[in-house]
Amino acid sequence: EDQVTQSPEALRLQEGESSSLNCSYTVSGLRGLFWYRQDPGKGPEFLFTLYSAGEEKEKERLKATLTKKESFLHITAPKPEDSATYLCAASNDYKLSFGAGTTVTVRA
Amino acid sequence: SAVISQKPSRDICQRGTSLTIQCQVDSQVTMMFWYRQQPGQSLTLIATANQGSEATYESGFVIDKFPISRPNLTFSTLTVSNMSPEDSSIYLCSAGLHTDTQYFGPGTRLTVL
C-alpha cells in the first residue's frame, strides 16, 4: 500500500531559526514528489514538484530536496509568514497520496 | 496554473439531508479530483471525476453516498448524500492537466448536525 509519512507533526521555530521537514514515502510507480503549503481555512497551495533523486527546487526561504526514499523541505531563516501546514504528496500515474503534514509555527 | 472556485464555501446541514458542492475551473483541464480533509488530518482522495463517464472511487467511498458529475472539462459536482455527523469535514476539489499537477480549490467546510 502506498504510504507517505511526514515528521515532525509540529515544529515551533524562532524567527531566523532554520530547520528541515522530512517526508518519507513508499509508492509503487512513483512519478513525482510534491510539496504544498496549507493555511488555516484554505486549500493547499502548490510549492514544488521533484521528479528524480538528487533534484532540488528553491523558492524564497524554502528548498526541497529528494532522495530515493525521502524528501526534505528546508526552511532557511524563517519569518512569521512562513507559519503554515506543509503537506508532502507522492504521485503515481493514478493519484496523489498525501502525508499528514507538518504544522510550522514561527515566532517573531 | 488553474484557478479553482467552490460553492458553497461552508454549510451547516441536518442529518439525513444531501448537499451538492460545485467546483469550477477557469481553464480546461484533463483531471479533476475530490478529496476529504477531516479536522486535523490530511487529504484523502474520494474519487476521480471523469468527463462524460462514471467517476472512479477510492476504497471506502461509494457512488451512492458520494455521487459525482462532470459534464464538461471545467465543472464538476460532488453530492454528499444522506448525511450524518461523521460526514462533517472539508471537501476539496482539485484539477490539473494530469495527476502530477493538481491545483486545489479553497474547500467547502461542511458541518452536519
Coordinates of N, CA and C in Angstrom, one line a residue:
Chain A
E1 N 0.8 -1.2 0.0 CA 0.0 0.0 0.0 C 0.9 1.2 0.0
D2 N 0.5 2.2 -0.8 CA 1.2 3.5 -0.9 C 1.2 4.2 0.5
Q3 N 2.3 4.7 0.9 CA 2.4 5.4 2.2 C 3.3 6.6 2.1
V4 N 2.8 7.7 2.7 CA 3.7 8.9 2.9 C 3.6 9.3 4.3
T5 N 4.8 9.5 4.9 CA 4.9 9.8 6.3 C 5.7 11.1 6.5
Q6 N 5.2 12.0 7.3 CA 5.9 13.3 7.5 C 6.2 13.4 9.0
S7 N 7.4 14.0 9.2 CA 7.8 14.3 10.6 C 8.6 15.6 10.6
P8 N 8.6 16.3 11.7 CA 7.7 16.0 12.9 C 6.3 16.4 12.5
E9 N 5.4 16.2 13.5 CA 4.0 16.6 13.3 C 3.9 18.1 13.4
A10 N 4.6 18.7 14.3 CA 4.6 20.1 14.6 C 6.0 20.6 14.9
L11 N 6.2 21.8 14.5 CA 7.6 22.4 14.6 C 7.4 23.9 15.0
R12 N 8.0 24.3 16.1 CA 7.9 25.6 16.6 C 9.3 26.2 16.4
L13 N 9.4 27.3 15.7 CA 10.7 27.9 15.4 C 10.7 29.4 15.8
Q14 N 11.8 29.9 16.2 CA 12.0 31.3 16.4 C 12.4 31.9 15.0
E15 N 11.9 33.1 14.8 CA 12.2 33.8 13.6 C 13.8 33.7 13.3
G16 N 14.1 33.3 12.1 CA 15.5 33.2 11.8 C 16.2 31.8 12.1
E17 N 15.4 31.0 12.8 CA 16.0 29.6 13.2 C 15.7 28.6 12.0
S18 N 16.6 28.3 11.3 CA 16.5 27.3 10.2 C 16.2 25.9 10.6
S19 N 15.4 25.2 9.8 CA 15.1 23.8 10.2 C 14.7 23.0 8.9
S20 N 14.4 21.7 9.1 CA 14.0 20.9 8.0 C 12.9 20.0 8.4
L21 N 12.0 19.8 7.4 CA 10.9 18.9 7.5 C 11.2 17.6 6.6
N22 N 10.7 16.5 7.2 CA 11.0 15.2 6.5 C 9.7 14.6 5.9
C23 N 9.9 14.0 4.7 CA 8.8 13.2 4.1 C 9.4 11.9 3.6
S24 N 9.0 10.8 4.2 CA 9.4 9.5 3.6 C 8.2 8.8 2.9
Y25 N 8.5 8.1 1.9 CA 7.5 7.6 1.0 C 7.8 6.1 0.5
T26 N 6.7 5.4 0.4 CA 6.8 4.1 -0.3 C 5.6 4.1 -1.3
V27 N 5.8 4.3 -2.5 CA 4.8 4.5 -3.5 C 5.2 3.7 -4.7
S28 N 4.4 2.8 -5.2 CA 4.7 2.0 -6.4 C 4.5 2.9 -7.6
G29 N 5.5 2.8 -8.5 CA 5.5 3.5 -9.7 C 5.5 5.0 -9.5
L30 N 6.4 5.4 -8.6 CA 6.5 6.9 -8.2 C 6.7 7.7 -9.5
R31 N 5.9 8.7 -9.6 CA 6.0 9.6 -10.7 C 6.7 11.0 -10.3
G32 N 6.3 11.4 -9.1 CA 6.8 12.7 -8.6 C 6.5 12.9 -7.1
L33 N 7.2 13.8 -6.5 CA 7.0 14.1 -5.1 C 6.7 15.6 -5.0
F34 N 5.6 15.9 -4.3 CA 5.1 17.3 -4.3 C 5.1 17.9 -2.9
W35 N 5.3 19.2 -2.8 CA 5.1 19.9 -1.5 C 4.1 21.0 -1.7
Y36 N 3.2 21.0 -0.7 CA 2.1 22.0 -0.7 C 2.2 22.8 0.6
R37 N 1.7 24.0 0.6 CA 1.5 24.8 1.8 C 0.0 24.9 2.0
Q38 N -0.4 24.8 3.3 CA -1.9 25.0 3.5 C -2.0 25.9 4.7
D39 N -2.7 27.0 4.5 CA -3.0 27.9 5.6 C -4.4 27.6 6.1
P40 N -4.7 27.9 7.4 CA -5.9 27.5 8.0 C -7.1 28.0 7.2
G41 N -8.1 27.2 6.9 CA -9.3 27.5 6.2 C -9.1 27.7 4.7
K42 N -8.0 27.3 4.2 CA -7.8 27.4 2.8 C -7.3 26.0 2.2
G43 N -7.4 26.0 0.8 CA -7.0 24.8 0.2 C -5.4 24.8 0.0
P44 N -4.8 23.6 -0.2 CA -3.4 23.5 -0.4 C -2.9 24.4 -1.5
E45 N -1.8 25.0 -1.3 CA -1.1 25.8 -2.4 C 0.1 25.1 -2.8
F46 N 0.2 24.9 -4.1 CA 1.3 24.2 -4.7 C 2.7 24.9 -4.5
L47 N 3.7 24.2 -4.1 CA 5.0 24.8 -3.9 C 6.0 24.2 -4.9
F48 N 6.2 22.9 -4.8 CA 7.3 22.3 -5.6 C 6.9 20.9 -6.2
T49 N 7.5 20.5 -7.3 CA 7.5 19.1 -7.8 C 8.9 18.7 -7.9
L50 N 9.2 17.5 -7.5 CA 10.5 16.8 -7.6 C 10.3 15.5 -8.3
Y51 N 11.1 15.2 -9.3 CA 10.9 14.0 -10.1 C 12.0 13.0 -10.0
S52 N 13.2 13.4 -9.6 CA 14.3 12.4 -9.6 C 15.2 12.6 -8.4
A53 N 15.8 11.6 -7.9 CA 16.7 11.7 -6.8 C 17.9 12.6 -7.1
G54 N 18.2 13.5 -6.1 CA 19.2 14.5 -6.3 C 18.7 15.8 -6.8
E55 N 17.4 15.9 -7.2 CA 16.8 17.1 -7.7 C 16.6 18.0 -6.5
E56 N 16.7 19.3 -6.7 CA 16.5 20.4 -5.7 C 15.7 21.5 -6.4
K57 N 14.8 22.1 -5.6 CA 14.0 23.2 -6.1 C 14.0 24.3 -4.9
E58 N 14.0 25.5 -5.3 CA 14.0 26.6 -4.3 C 13.0 27.6 -4.6
K59 N 12.4 28.2 -3.5 CA 11.5 29.3 -3.7 C 11.6 30.1 -2.4
E60 N 12.2 31.3 -2.5 CA 12.4 32.2 -1.4 C 13.1 31.5 -0.3
R61 N 12.6 31.3 0.9 CA 13.3 30.7 2.0 C 13.1 29.2 2.1
L62 N 12.5 28.6 1.1 CA 12.2 27.2 1.0 C 13.0 26.5 0.0
K63 N 13.6 25.3 0.4 CA 14.3 24.5 -0.6 C 13.9 23.0 -0.4
A64 N 13.5 22.4 -1.4 CA 13.0 21.0 -1.4 C 14.1 20.1 -2.1
T65 N 14.4 19.0 -1.4 CA 15.3 18.0 -2.0 C 14.7 16.6 -2.0
L66 N 15.2 15.7 -2.8 CA 14.7 14.4 -3.0 C 15.8 13.4 -3.1
T67 N 15.6 12.3 -2.3 CA 16.4 11.1 -2.4 C 15.5 9.9 -2.9
K68 N 16.0 8.7 -2.9 CA 15.2 7.6 -3.4 C 14.1 7.2 -2.4
K69 N 14.2 7.6 -1.2 CA 13.2 7.2 -0.2 C 12.6 8.3 0.6
E70 N 13.1 9.5 0.5 CA 12.6 10.6 1.3 C 12.8 12.0 0.6
S71 N 12.1 12.9 1.1 CA 12.3 14.3 0.6 C 12.4 15.2 1.9
F72 N 13.1 16.3 1.7 CA 13.2 17.3 2.8 C 12.8 18.6 2.3
L73 N 12.1 19.4 3.2 CA 11.8 20.8 2.9 C 12.6 21.6 3.9
H74 N 13.6 22.3 3.4 CA 14.4 23.1 4.3 C 13.9 24.5 4.4
I75 N 13.7 25.1 5.6 CA 13.3 26.4 5.7 C 14.4 27.2 6.3
T76 N 14.9 28.2 5.5 CA 16.1 29.0 5.9 C 15.6 30.3 6.4
A77 N 16.1 30.7 7.7 CA 15.8 32.0 8.3 C 14.3 32.3 8.2
P78 N 13.5 31.4 8.7 CA 12.0 31.6 8.5 C 11.5 32.9 9.2
K79 N 10.4 33.4 8.6 CA 9.7 34.5 9.1 C 8.3 34.1 9.6
P80 N 7.7 34.9 10.4 CA 6.3 34.5 10.9 C 5.3 34.2 9.8
E81 N 5.5 34.8 8.6 CA 4.6 34.5 7.5 C 4.8 33.1 6.9
D82 N 5.9 32.4 7.3 CA 6.1 31.0 6.9 C 5.3 30.0 7.7
S83 N 4.6 30.5 8.7 CA 3.8 29.7 9.5 C 2.6 29.1 8.7
A84 N 2.5 27.8 8.7 CA 1.5 27.1 7.9 C 1.7 25.6 8.1
T85 N 0.8 24.8 7.5 CA 1.0 23.4 7.5 C 1.6 23.0 6.1
Y86 N 2.6 22.2 6.1 CA 3.3 21.8 4.9 C 3.0 20.4 4.6
L87 N 2.4 20.1 3.5 CA 2.0 18.8 3.1 C 2.9 18.3 2.0
C88 N 3.2 17.0 2.2 CA 4.0 16.3 1.2 C 3.1 15.3 0.5
A89 N 3.2 15.1 -0.8 CA 2.4 14.1 -1.5 C 3.2 13.4 -2.6
A90 N 3.0 12.1 -2.8 CA 3.7 11.3 -3.8 C 2.7 10.9 -4.8
S91 N 3.0 10.9 -6.1 CA 2.1 10.6 -7.1 C 2.6 9.4 -7.9
N92 N 1.7 8.5 -8.4 CA 2.0 7.6 -9.4 C 1.1 8.0 -10.6
D93 N 0.9 7.1 -11.6 CA 0.1 7.6 -12.7 C -1.4 7.8 -12.4
Y94 N -1.7 7.4 -11.2 CA -3.1 7.2 -10.9 C -3.6 8.3 -9.9
K95 N -2.8 8.6 -8.8 CA -3.3 9.5 -7.9 C -2.2 10.1 -7.0
L96 N -2.5 11.1 -6.2 CA -1.6 11.7 -5.2 C -2.0 11.1 -3.9
S97 N -0.9 10.7 -3.1 CA -1.1 10.2 -1.8 C -0.4 11.2 -0.8
F98 N -1.2 11.7 0.1 CA -0.7 12.8 1.0 C -0.2 12.3 2.3
G99 N 0.8 12.9 2.9 CA 1.1 12.7 4.2 C 0.2 13.6 5.1
A100 N 0.4 13.4 6.4 CA -0.5 14.1 7.4 C -0.1 15.5 7.6
G101 N 1.1 15.9 7.2 CA 1.5 17.3 7.3 C 2.4 17.6 8.5
T102 N 3.1 18.7 8.3 CA 3.9 19.3 9.5 C 3.4 20.7 9.7
T103 N 2.9 21.0 10.8 CA 2.5 22.4 11.2 C 3.6 23.2 11.7
V104 N 4.0 24.2 11.0 CA 5.2 25.0 11.4 C 4.7 26.3 12.0
T105 N 5.1 26.7 13.1 CA 4.8 28.0 13.7 C 6.1 28.7 14.0
V106 N 6.2 29.9 13.4 CA 7.4 30.7 13.5 C 7.1 32.0 14.4
R107 N 7.8 32.1 15.5 CA 7.5 33.2 16.4 C 8.5 34.3 16.1
A108 N 7.9 35.5 16.2 CA 8.8 36.7 16.0 C 9.7 37.0 17.2
Chain B
S1 N -1.0 27.6 -14.3 CA -1.8 27.2 -13.2 C -3.3 27.4 -13.5
A2 N -4.1 26.7 -12.7 CA -5.6 26.9 -12.8 C -6.1 27.5 -11.6
V3 N -7.1 28.3 -11.7 CA -7.8 28.9 -10.6 C -9.1 28.2 -10.4
I4 N -9.3 27.7 -9.2 CA -10.5 26.8 -8.9 C -11.4 27.5 -7.9
S5 N -12.7 27.5 -8.1 CA -13.6 28.0 -7.2 C -14.6 26.9 -6.7
Q6 N -15.1 27.0 -5.5 CA -16.0 26.1 -5.0 C -17.2 26.8 -4.4
K7 N -18.4 26.2 -4.5 CA -19.5 26.7 -3.9 C -20.3 25.6 -3.3
P8 N -20.9 25.7 -2.1 CA -20.7 26.8 -1.1 C -19.3 26.7 -0.4
S9 N -19.0 27.8 0.2 CA -17.7 27.8 1.0 C -17.9 27.0 2.3
R10 N -19.1 27.1 2.8 CA -19.4 26.4 4.1 C -20.9 26.2 4.1
D11 N -21.3 25.2 4.9 CA -22.7 24.9 5.1 C -22.9 24.1 6.4
I12 N -24.1 24.3 7.0 CA -24.5 23.5 8.1 C -25.8 22.8 7.7
C13 N -25.8 21.5 7.8 CA -26.9 20.7 7.3 C -27.4 19.8 8.4
Q14 N -28.6 19.4 8.2 CA -29.3 18.4 9.1 C -29.0 17.0 8.7
R15 N -28.9 16.2 9.7 CA -28.8 14.7 9.4 C -29.8 14.2 8.5
G16 N -29.4 13.3 7.5 CA -30.3 12.7 6.6 C -30.6 13.5 5.3
T17 N -30.1 14.7 5.2 CA -30.2 15.5 4.0 C -29.0 15.3 3.1
S18 N -29.0 16.0 2.0 CA -27.9 15.9 1.0 C -27.5 17.3 0.6
L19 N -26.2 17.4 0.3 CA -25.6 18.7 -0.1 C -24.8 18.5 -1.4
T20 N -25.0 19.3 -2.4 CA -24.2 19.3 -3.6 C -23.2 20.4 -3.6
I21 N -21.9 20.1 -3.8 CA -20.8 21.0 -3.9 C -20.4 21.2 -5.3
Q22 N -20.2 22.4 -5.7 CA -19.8 22.7 -7.1 C -18.4 23.1 -7.2
C23 N -17.7 22.7 -8.2 CA -16.3 23.1 -8.5 C -16.2 23.6 -9.9
Q24 N -15.7 24.8 -10.0 CA -15.5 25.4 -11.4 C -14.0 25.8 -11.6
V25 N -13.5 25.4 -12.7 CA -12.1 25.7 -13.1 C -12.1 26.8 -14.2
D26 N -11.1 27.6 -14.1 CA -11.1 28.7 -15.1 C -10.5 28.4 -16.4
S27 N -10.0 27.1 -16.6 CA -9.5 26.7 -17.9 C -9.8 25.2 -18.0
Q28 N -9.7 24.7 -19.2 CA -9.9 23.3 -19.5 C -8.8 22.5 -18.9
V29 N -9.2 21.5 -18.2 CA -8.3 20.6 -17.5 C -8.6 19.1 -17.8
T30 N -7.6 18.3 -17.8 CA -7.9 16.9 -18.0 C -8.5 16.2 -16.8
M31 N -7.8 16.4 -15.7 CA -8.2 15.7 -14.5 C -8.9 16.6 -13.4
M32 N -9.9 16.0 -12.8 CA -10.5 16.7 -11.6 C -10.7 15.6 -10.6
F33 N -10.5 16.0 -9.3 CA -10.5 15.1 -8.2 C -11.3 15.7 -7.1
W34 N -11.8 14.9 -6.2 CA -12.5 15.3 -5.0 C -11.8 14.6 -3.8
Y35 N -11.5 15.5 -2.8 CA -10.8 15.0 -1.6 C -11.7 15.3 -0.3
R36 N -11.4 14.6 0.7 CA -12.0 15.0 2.0 C -10.8 15.2 3.0
Q37 N -11.0 16.2 3.8 CA -10.0 16.5 4.8 C -10.7 16.7 6.2
Q38 N -10.6 15.7 7.0 CA -11.2 15.7 8.3 C -10.4 16.5 9.3
P39 N -11.0 17.1 10.3 CA -10.3 18.0 11.2 C -9.0 17.5 11.7
G40 N -7.9 18.3 11.5 CA -6.6 17.9 11.9 C -5.9 16.8 11.1
Q41 N -6.5 16.4 10.0 CA -5.9 15.3 9.3 C -5.6 15.8 7.9
S42 N -4.9 14.9 7.1 CA -4.5 15.2 5.8 C -5.6 14.9 4.8
L43 N -5.3 15.0 3.5 CA -6.3 14.8 2.5 C -6.4 13.4 2.1
T44 N -7.7 12.9 1.9 CA -8.0 11.6 1.5 C -8.7 11.7 0.2
L45 N -8.3 11.0 -0.9 CA -8.9 11.1 -2.2 C -10.2 10.3 -2.1
I46 N -11.3 11.0 -2.5 CA -12.6 10.3 -2.6 C -12.8 9.6 -4.0
A47 N -12.5 10.4 -5.0 CA -12.7 9.9 -6.4 C -12.1 10.8 -7.4
T48 N -11.9 10.2 -8.6 CA -11.5 11.0 -9.8 C -12.8 11.2 -10.6
A49 N -13.0 12.5 -10.9 CA -14.2 12.8 -11.7 C -13.8 12.7 -13.2
N50 N -14.5 11.9 -13.9 CA -14.2 11.6 -15.3 C -15.3 12.3 -16.2
Q51 N -14.8 13.0 -17.2 CA -15.8 13.7 -18.0 C -16.6 12.7 -18.8
G52 N -17.9 12.8 -18.7 CA -18.8 12.0 -19.6 C -18.9 10.6 -19.2
S53 N -18.3 10.2 -18.1 CA -18.4 8.8 -17.6 C -18.4 8.8 -16.1
E54 N -18.7 7.6 -15.5 CA -18.8 7.5 -14.1 C -17.4 7.8 -13.4
A55 N -17.5 8.4 -12.3 CA -16.3 8.6 -11.5 C -15.6 7.4 -11.0
T56 N -14.3 7.5 -10.8 CA -13.6 6.3 -10.2 C -13.4 6.6 -8.7
Y57 N -13.9 5.7 -7.9 CA -13.9 5.9 -6.5 C -12.8 5.1 -5.8
E58 N -12.3 5.7 -4.8 CA -11.3 5.0 -3.9 C -11.9 4.1 -3.0
S59 N -11.1 3.2 -2.5 CA -11.6 2.2 -1.5 C -12.2 2.9 -0.3
G60 N -13.4 2.5 0.1 CA -14.1 3.1 1.2 C -15.1 4.2 0.8
F61 N -15.1 4.5 -0.4 CA -16.1 5.6 -0.9 C -16.9 4.9 -2.0
V62 N -18.3 5.2 -2.0 CA -19.2 4.6 -2.9 C -20.0 5.6 -3.6
I63 N -20.5 5.3 -4.8 CA -21.2 6.2 -5.6 C -22.6 6.6 -5.0
D64 N -23.2 5.7 -4.3 CA -24.5 6.0 -3.7 C -24.4 7.1 -2.6
K65 N -23.2 7.1 -1.9 CA -23.0 8.1 -0.9 C -22.4 9.4 -1.4
F66 N -21.6 9.3 -2.4 CA -20.9 10.5 -3.0 C -21.0 10.5 -4.5
P67 N -22.2 10.7 -5.0 CA -22.4 10.8 -6.5 C -21.6 12.0 -7.0
I68 N -21.0 11.8 -8.1 CA -20.1 12.9 -8.7 C -20.6 13.0 -10.2
S69 N -20.6 14.3 -10.6 CA -20.9 14.5 -12.0 C -19.7 15.4 -12.6
R70 N -19.5 15.2 -13.9 CA -18.5 16.1 -14.6 C -19.0 16.2 -16.0
P71 N -19.9 17.2 -16.3 CA -20.5 17.3 -17.6 C -19.5 17.9 -18.7
N72 N -18.5 18.6 -18.2 CA -17.5 19.2 -19.2 C -16.2 19.3 -18.6
L73 N -15.2 19.9 -19.3 CA -13.8 19.9 -18.8 C -13.5 20.9 -17.7
T74 N -14.5 21.8 -17.4 CA -14.2 22.8 -16.4 C -15.1 22.8 -15.2
F75 N -16.0 21.8 -15.1 CA -17.0 21.8 -14.0 C -17.3 20.4 -13.5
S76 N -17.5 20.3 -12.1 CA -17.8 19.1 -11.5 C -18.6 19.3 -10.3
T77 N -19.4 18.4 -9.9 CA -20.1 18.4 -8.6 C -19.9 17.2 -7.8
L78 N -19.9 17.3 -6.5 CA -19.9 16.2 -5.5 C -21.1 16.4 -4.6
T79 N -21.9 15.3 -4.5 CA -23.0 15.3 -3.6 C -22.7 14.4 -2.4
V80 N -22.9 14.9 -1.2 CA -22.8 14.1 0.0 C -24.2 13.8 0.4
S81 N -24.6 12.5 0.3 CA -25.9 12.0 0.4 C -26.2 11.5 1.8
N82 N -27.5 11.6 2.2 CA -28.0 11.1 3.5 C -26.9 11.3 4.6
M83 N -26.7 12.6 4.8 CA -25.5 12.9 5.7 C -25.7 12.5 7.2
S84 N -24.6 12.2 7.8 CA -24.6 12.0 9.2 C -23.4 12.9 9.8
P85 N -23.4 13.1 11.1 CA -22.3 13.9 11.7 C -20.9 13.5 11.3
E86 N -20.7 12.2 11.0 CA -19.4 11.7 10.6 C -19.0 12.3 9.3
D87 N -19.9 12.8 8.5 CA -19.6 13.4 7.2 C -19.1 14.9 7.4
S88 N -19.1 15.4 8.6 CA -18.6 16.7 8.8 C -17.1 16.8 8.5
S89 N -16.7 17.6 7.6 CA -15.4 17.6 7.0 C -15.2 18.8 6.1
I90 N -14.0 19.0 5.6 CA -13.7 19.9 4.5 C -13.6 19.1 3.2
Y91 N -14.4 19.5 2.2 CA -14.3 18.8 0.9 C -13.6 19.7 -0.1
L92 N -12.6 19.1 -0.7 CA -11.8 19.9 -1.6 C -11.8 19.4 -3.0
C93 N -11.9 20.2 -4.0 CA -11.8 19.9 -5.4 C -10.4 20.2 -5.9
S94 N -9.8 19.4 -6.7 CA -8.5 19.8 -7.3 C -8.6 19.5 -8.8
A95 N -7.8 20.1 -9.6 CA -7.8 20.0 -11.0 C -6.4 20.2 -11.6
G96 N -6.2 19.6 -12.8 CA -4.9 19.8 -13.4 C -4.9 19.0 -14.8
L97 N -3.8 19.2 -15.5 CA -3.7 18.6 -16.8 C -3.4 17.1 -16.6
H98 N -2.8 16.7 -15.5 CA -2.6 15.3 -15.2 C -2.5 15.1 -13.7
T99 N -2.3 13.9 -13.3 CA -2.2 13.6 -11.9 C -1.2 14.4 -11.2
D100 N 0.0 14.7 -11.8 CA 1.1 15.4 -11.2 C 0.7 16.8 -10.8
T101 N 0.1 17.5 -11.7 CA 0.0 18.9 -11.4 C -1.5 19.2 -11.0
Q102 N -1.7 19.2 -9.7 CA -3.0 19.4 -9.2 C -3.0 20.8 -8.4
Y103 N -4.0 21.6 -8.8 CA -4.3 22.8 -8.0 C -5.6 22.7 -7.3
F104 N -5.6 23.2 -6.1 CA -6.8 23.0 -5.2 C -7.7 24.2 -5.1
G105 N -9.0 23.9 -4.9 CA -9.9 25.0 -4.6 C -9.8 25.3 -3.1
P106 N -10.6 26.3 -2.7 CA -10.5 26.7 -1.3 C -11.2 25.8 -0.3
G107 N -12.0 24.9 -0.8 CA -12.6 23.9 0.1 C -14.0 24.3 0.5
T108 N -14.8 23.3 0.8 CA -16.2 23.5 1.4 C -16.2 22.9 2.8
R109 N -16.5 23.8 3.8 CA -16.5 23.3 5.2 C -17.9 22.9 5.5
L110 N -18.1 21.6 5.7 CA -19.5 21.0 6.0 C -19.6 20.6 7.4
T111 N -20.6 21.1 8.0 CA -21.0 20.6 9.4 C -22.4 20.0 9.4
V112 N -22.4 18.8 9.9 CA -23.7 18.0 9.9 C -24.2 17.9 11.3
L113 N -25.4 18.4 11.6 CA -25.9 18.3 13.0 C -26.8 17.1 13.2

